[in-house]
CSV table of C-alpha atoms and ligand atoms in Angstrom, one decimal:
chain,number,residue,atom,x,y,z
A,1,MET,CA,-23.0,-17.9,17.3
A,2,LYS,CA,-21.3,-17.1,14.1
A,3,SER,CA,-22.3,-16.5,10.6
A,4,ILE,CA,-20.7,-18.3,7.7
A,5,GLU,CA,-20.5,-16.8,4.2
A,6,LEU,CA,-19.2,-18.1,0.9
A,7,ASP,CA,-19.1,-15.5,-1.7
A,8,SER,CA,-18.7,-16.5,-5.4
A,9,VAL,CA,-16.3,-19.4,-4.5
A,10,SER,CA,-14.8,-21.4,-7.4
A,11,LYS,CA,-12.8,-24.5,-6.8
A,12,ALA,CA,-11.3,-27.0,-9.3
A,13,TYR,CA,-9.1,-30.1,-8.9
A,14,GLY,CA,-7.0,-30.3,-11.9
A,15,ASN,CA,-9.4,-29.7,-14.8
A,16,GLU,CA,-12.4,-30.8,-12.8
A,17,THR,CA,-14.4,-27.8,-11.6
A,18,VAL,CA,-16.1,-28.8,-8.4
A,19,LEU,CA,-17.6,-25.4,-7.4
A,20,LEU,CA,-18.3,-22.5,-9.8
A,21,ASP,CA,-19.3,-19.1,-8.4
A,22,PHE,CA,-20.8,-20.8,-5.4
A,23,SER,CA,-22.4,-18.5,-2.8
A,24,LEU,CA,-24.0,-19.4,0.5
A,25,ASP,CA,-25.0,-17.2,3.5
A,26,ILE,CA,-25.6,-18.8,6.8
A,27,GLU,CA,-27.1,-16.8,9.7
A,28,PRO,CA,-25.9,-17.3,13.3
A,29,GLY,CA,-27.8,-20.2,14.9
A,30,GLU,CA,-29.1,-21.7,11.7
A,31,ARG,CA,-28.9,-25.4,11.1
A,32,VAL,CA,-28.1,-25.7,7.4
A,33,VAL,CA,-28.0,-29.1,5.8
A,34,LEU,CA,-26.3,-29.7,2.5
A,35,LEU,CA,-28.0,-32.5,0.7
A,36,GLY,CA,-26.8,-34.0,-2.6
A,37,PRO,CA,-25.4,-36.9,-4.5
A,38,SER,CA,-21.9,-38.3,-4.0
A,39,GLY,CA,-19.3,-36.1,-5.7
A,40,CYS,CA,-21.4,-33.0,-5.9
A,41,GLY,CA,-19.0,-31.0,-3.7
A,42,LYS,CA,-20.4,-31.2,-0.2
A,43,THR,CA,-17.2,-32.1,1.6
A,44,THR,CA,-15.3,-29.6,-0.5
A,45,ILE,CA,-17.5,-26.8,0.9
A,46,LEU,CA,-16.8,-27.9,4.5
A,47,ARG,CA,-13.1,-28.1,3.8
A,48,LEU,CA,-13.2,-24.5,2.4
A,49,VAL,CA,-15.0,-23.3,5.5
A,50,ALA,CA,-12.6,-25.1,7.8
A,51,GLY,CA,-9.6,-23.7,5.9
A,52,PHE,CA,-8.1,-27.0,4.9
A,53,ILE,CA,-8.3,-25.9,1.2
A,54,LYS,CA,-8.3,-22.5,-0.4
A,55,PRO,CA,-10.7,-21.2,-3.0
A,56,ASP,CA,-9.3,-20.6,-6.5
A,57,SER,CA,-11.4,-17.4,-6.4
A,58,GLY,CA,-14.0,-15.9,-4.2
A,59,SER,CA,-14.0,-15.6,-0.4
A,60,VAL,CA,-15.0,-17.3,2.8
A,61,SER,CA,-16.0,-15.3,5.8
A,62,LEU,CA,-16.8,-16.2,9.4
A,63,ASP,CA,-18.7,-13.7,11.5
A,64,GLY,CA,-18.1,-11.1,8.9
A,65,GLN,CA,-14.3,-11.6,8.8
A,66,VAL,CA,-12.8,-12.8,5.6
A,67,VAL,CA,-10.8,-15.9,6.5
A,68,SER,CA,-9.9,-17.1,2.9
A,69,ARG,CA,-9.8,-15.1,-0.3
A,70,ASP,CA,-8.8,-16.0,-3.8
A,71,LYS,CA,-5.8,-18.3,-3.5
A,72,ARG,CA,-5.0,-17.4,0.1
A,73,ILE,CA,-5.8,-18.7,3.6
A,74,LEU,CA,-6.0,-15.6,5.8
A,75,VAL,CA,-6.9,-17.3,9.0
A,76,PRO,CA,-5.6,-20.9,9.5
A,77,PRO,CA,-7.9,-23.7,10.6
A,78,GLN,CA,-6.7,-23.8,14.2
A,79,HIS,CA,-7.7,-20.2,14.6
A,80,ARG,CA,-11.2,-20.5,13.1
A,81,LYS,CA,-12.8,-21.8,16.3
A,82,LEU,CA,-14.8,-24.5,14.6
A,83,GLY,CA,-15.9,-27.9,15.7
A,84,MET,CA,-15.6,-30.6,13.1
A,85,VAL,CA,-16.7,-34.1,12.6
A,86,PHE,CA,-15.5,-35.3,9.2
A,87,GLN,CA,-16.1,-38.5,7.2
A,88,ASP,CA,-12.7,-39.9,8.1
A,89,LEU,CA,-13.2,-39.3,11.9
A,90,ALA,CA,-9.5,-38.8,12.6
A,91,LEU,CA,-9.5,-39.9,16.2
A,92,TRP,CA,-6.1,-40.1,17.8
A,93,PRO,CA,-5.3,-43.8,17.6
A,94,HIS,CA,-2.8,-43.8,20.5
A,95,LEU,CA,-5.1,-42.1,23.0
A,96,SER,CA,-8.0,-43.6,24.8
A,97,VAL,CA,-11.5,-42.3,24.2
A,98,ARG,CA,-11.2,-40.1,27.3
A,99,GLY,CA,-7.8,-38.9,26.1
A,100,ASN,CA,-9.3,-38.0,22.7
A,101,LEU,CA,-11.9,-35.7,24.4
A,102,GLU,CA,-9.5,-34.2,26.9
A,103,PHE,CA,-6.9,-33.3,24.3
A,104,GLY,CA,-8.7,-30.2,23.1
A,105,LEU,CA,-9.8,-29.2,26.7
A,106,ARG,CA,-6.2,-29.4,27.9
A,107,ALA,CA,-5.1,-27.2,25.0
A,108,LYS,CA,-7.6,-24.7,26.2
A,109,GLY,CA,-6.1,-24.8,29.7
A,110,ILE,CA,-9.1,-26.3,31.4
A,111,SER,CA,-8.3,-27.8,34.9
A,112,LYS,CA,-8.1,-31.6,35.4
A,113,ASN,CA,-11.3,-31.8,37.4
A,114,GLU,CA,-13.3,-29.8,34.9
A,115,ARG,CA,-11.8,-31.8,32.0
A,116,GLU,CA,-12.8,-35.1,33.6
A,117,ALA,CA,-16.3,-33.9,34.4
A,118,LYS,CA,-17.0,-32.4,30.9
A,119,THR,CA,-15.5,-35.5,29.2
A,120,GLN,CA,-17.7,-37.9,31.2
A,121,LYS,CA,-20.8,-35.9,30.7
A,122,THR,CA,-20.3,-35.6,27.0
A,123,LEU,CA,-19.5,-39.3,26.6
A,124,GLU,CA,-22.7,-40.1,28.5
A,125,LEU,CA,-24.6,-37.9,26.2
A,126,VAL,CA,-23.7,-39.9,23.2
A,127,GLY,CA,-24.1,-43.2,25.0
A,128,MET,CA,-20.4,-43.9,25.4
A,129,GLY,CA,-20.1,-43.3,29.2
A,130,GLY,CA,-18.6,-46.8,29.8
A,131,TYR,CA,-16.0,-46.6,27.1
A,132,GLY,CA,-13.7,-43.9,28.2
A,133,HIS,CA,-10.7,-46.2,28.8
A,134,ARG,CA,-10.9,-47.9,25.3
A,135,LYS,CA,-8.7,-47.1,22.4
A,136,PRO,CA,-10.5,-46.1,19.1
A,137,ASP,CA,-9.5,-49.4,17.4
A,138,GLU,CA,-11.3,-51.3,20.2
A,139,LEU,CA,-14.6,-49.7,19.1
A,140,SER,CA,-17.1,-50.4,16.4
A,141,GLY,CA,-17.4,-47.9,13.5
A,142,GLY,CA,-20.6,-46.5,15.0
A,143,GLN,CA,-19.0,-46.2,18.4
A,144,GLN,CA,-16.1,-44.3,16.9
A,145,GLN,CA,-18.5,-42.0,15.2
A,146,ARG,CA,-20.1,-41.2,18.5
A,147,VAL,CA,-16.7,-40.5,20.1
A,148,ALA,CA,-15.9,-38.2,17.2
A,149,LEU,CA,-19.2,-36.3,17.8
A,150,ALA,CA,-18.4,-36.1,21.5
A,151,ARG,CA,-14.9,-34.8,20.9
A,152,ALA,CA,-16.3,-32.0,18.8
A,153,LEU,CA,-19.1,-31.2,21.3
A,154,VAL,CA,-17.0,-31.2,24.4
A,155,LEU,CA,-15.3,-28.0,23.2
A,156,GLU,CA,-18.6,-26.2,22.9
A,157,PRO,CA,-17.8,-24.7,19.5
A,158,LYS,CA,-19.9,-21.8,18.1
A,159,VAL,CA,-19.7,-23.3,14.6
A,160,LEU,CA,-20.0,-27.0,14.0
A,161,LEU,CA,-19.2,-28.6,10.6
A,162,MET,CA,-20.4,-32.1,10.3
A,163,ASP,CA,-19.8,-34.5,7.3
A,164,GLU,CA,-22.2,-37.4,7.5
A,165,PRO,CA,-21.4,-37.9,11.1
A,166,LEU,CA,-24.3,-40.3,11.8
A,167,SER,CA,-24.2,-42.3,8.5
A,168,SER,CA,-22.9,-45.6,9.8
A,169,LEU,CA,-25.3,-45.7,12.8
A,170,ASP,CA,-28.5,-47.8,12.9
A,171,LEU,CA,-31.7,-46.0,12.5
A,172,GLU,CA,-32.6,-45.9,16.2
A,173,LEU,CA,-29.2,-44.5,17.3
A,174,ASN,CA,-29.3,-42.1,14.3
A,175,ARG,CA,-32.7,-40.8,15.5
A,176,ARG,CA,-31.5,-40.5,19.1
A,177,LEU,CA,-28.3,-38.7,18.3
A,178,ARG,CA,-29.8,-36.3,15.8
A,179,LYS,CA,-32.3,-35.3,18.4
A,180,GLU,CA,-29.5,-34.7,20.9
A,181,LEU,CA,-27.6,-32.8,18.3
A,182,VAL,CA,-30.5,-30.4,17.7
A,183,ARG,CA,-31.0,-30.0,21.5
A,184,LEU,CA,-27.4,-29.2,22.0
A,185,GLN,CA,-27.2,-26.9,19.0
A,186,GLU,CA,-30.1,-24.9,20.5
A,187,LYS,CA,-28.7,-24.9,24.0
A,188,LEU,CA,-25.2,-23.9,23.0
A,189,GLU,CA,-26.4,-21.6,20.2
A,190,ILE,CA,-24.2,-23.3,17.6
A,191,THR,CA,-24.3,-22.5,13.9
A,192,LEU,CA,-24.5,-25.8,12.3
A,193,LEU,CA,-23.4,-26.8,8.7
A,194,TYR,CA,-24.3,-30.4,8.2
A,195,VAL,CA,-23.7,-32.7,5.3
A,196,THR,CA,-25.8,-35.8,4.5
A,197,HIS,CA,-27.2,-37.5,1.4
A,198,ASP,CA,-30.2,-38.8,3.5
A,199,ARG,CA,-33.2,-36.7,2.9
A,200,GLU,CA,-35.1,-38.0,5.9
A,201,GLU,CA,-32.2,-37.2,8.3
A,202,ALA,CA,-31.9,-33.8,6.7
A,203,SER,CA,-35.6,-33.0,7.3
A,204,HIS,CA,-35.1,-33.7,11.1
A,205,ILE,CA,-32.0,-31.7,11.5
A,206,ALA,CA,-32.3,-28.7,9.2
A,207,THR,CA,-33.8,-25.3,9.7
A,208,ARG,CA,-32.8,-24.9,6.1
A,209,THR,CA,-32.0,-27.6,3.5
A,210,ILE,CA,-29.8,-26.8,0.5
A,211,SER,CA,-30.1,-29.3,-2.3
A,212,MET,CA,-27.1,-29.5,-4.5
A,213,GLU,CA,-26.4,-30.9,-7.9
A,214,LYS,CA,-22.8,-31.1,-9.1
A,215,GLY,CA,-21.2,-27.9,-7.8
A,216,ARG,CA,-24.3,-25.8,-7.5
A,217,ILE,CA,-27.5,-25.3,-5.7
A,218,SER,CA,-30.3,-27.0,-7.4
A,219,SER,CA,-33.6,-25.3,-8.0
A,220,ASN,CA,-35.9,-27.1,-5.6
B,301,ATP,N1,-8.1,-33.7,-3.3
B,301,ATP,C1,-8.8,-34.0,-4.4
B,301,ATP,N2,-8.2,-34.1,-5.6
B,301,ATP,C2,-8.8,-34.3,-6.7
B,301,ATP,N3,-10.2,-34.4,-6.8
B,301,ATP,C3,-10.9,-34.3,-5.6
B,301,ATP,C4,-10.2,-34.0,-4.4
B,301,ATP,N4,-11.2,-33.9,-3.4
B,301,ATP,C5,-12.3,-34.1,-4.0
B,301,ATP,N5,-12.2,-34.3,-5.4
B,301,ATP,C6,-13.3,-34.4,-6.4
B,301,ATP,O1,-14.1,-33.3,-6.2
B,301,ATP,C7,-15.5,-33.8,-6.4
B,301,ATP,C8,-16.3,-33.3,-5.2
B,301,ATP,O2,-15.8,-34.1,-4.0
B,301,ATP,P1,-16.5,-33.9,-2.6
B,301,ATP,O3,-15.6,-34.7,-1.7
B,301,ATP,O4,-16.7,-32.5,-2.3
B,301,ATP,O5,-17.9,-34.6,-2.9
B,301,ATP,P2,-19.1,-35.0,-1.8
B,301,ATP,O6,-20.3,-34.2,-2.3
B,301,ATP,O7,-18.6,-34.8,-0.4
B,301,ATP,O8,-19.3,-36.6,-2.1
B,301,ATP,P3,-19.6,-37.8,-1.1
B,301,ATP,O9,-21.1,-37.7,-0.8
B,301,ATP,O10,-19.2,-39.0,-1.9
B,301,ATP,O11,-18.8,-37.6,0.2
B,301,ATP,C9,-15.5,-35.3,-6.6
B,301,ATP,O12,-15.6,-35.5,-8.0
B,301,ATP,C10,-14.1,-35.7,-6.1
B,301,ATP,O13,-13.6,-36.8,-6.8
B,302,MG,MG1,-18.2,-36.0,1.1
């Protein structure tokens, strides 16, 4: 479990200010959902936490350690120990589903037997147990979304960043997976930062919902 803190973060693209003095404190084990209209800055916040972009000013901390400050990345993304499921899933196209899940496990030096067991168990969890041999482009959009979720979960991260990971699923699958997500988050003691624009989904996942308007937290 890790805390996440953004302290007076500002971020602009060209002359468009996306975030202005934005602060957010997330306690270990919380499930915080960012809710807000398209373009209000939700993905930008996740990118800042992940370390893909740097703040113009202000700082980002994980577990009390400053990882980005002002215009500098102090800890690069690969060392932040985060799980991520982003809008553009970024599955490896040349690897099978199983290969996509095993990739990160192999990098962690986990043995073949354990890799296979964890991979299969996690695929079953998201209802993809029979699809391990397929390539991503042989799956539907919703199936790819489940594989992306499984790929993040299989590494048992302490912080999980999710950007509308269930948005292309039908309601029944959305309900099932969000329940599983909450169950796993509690079991693995993950700190979750989750983005959606669906108020109903947010209400089922969040221990705290943050409603945003353009670049700032709205009053409700
Ligand atoms: N790399 C970039 N270059 C220029 N502008 C950008 C870039 N990334 C995002 N923006 C702009 O910043 C604003 C916030 O974008 P962001 O992706 O954070 O929105 P969002 O809340 O995630 O929206 P959505 O719900 O549509 O995903 C938008 O106006 C967007 O056009
Ligand atoms: Mg977005």
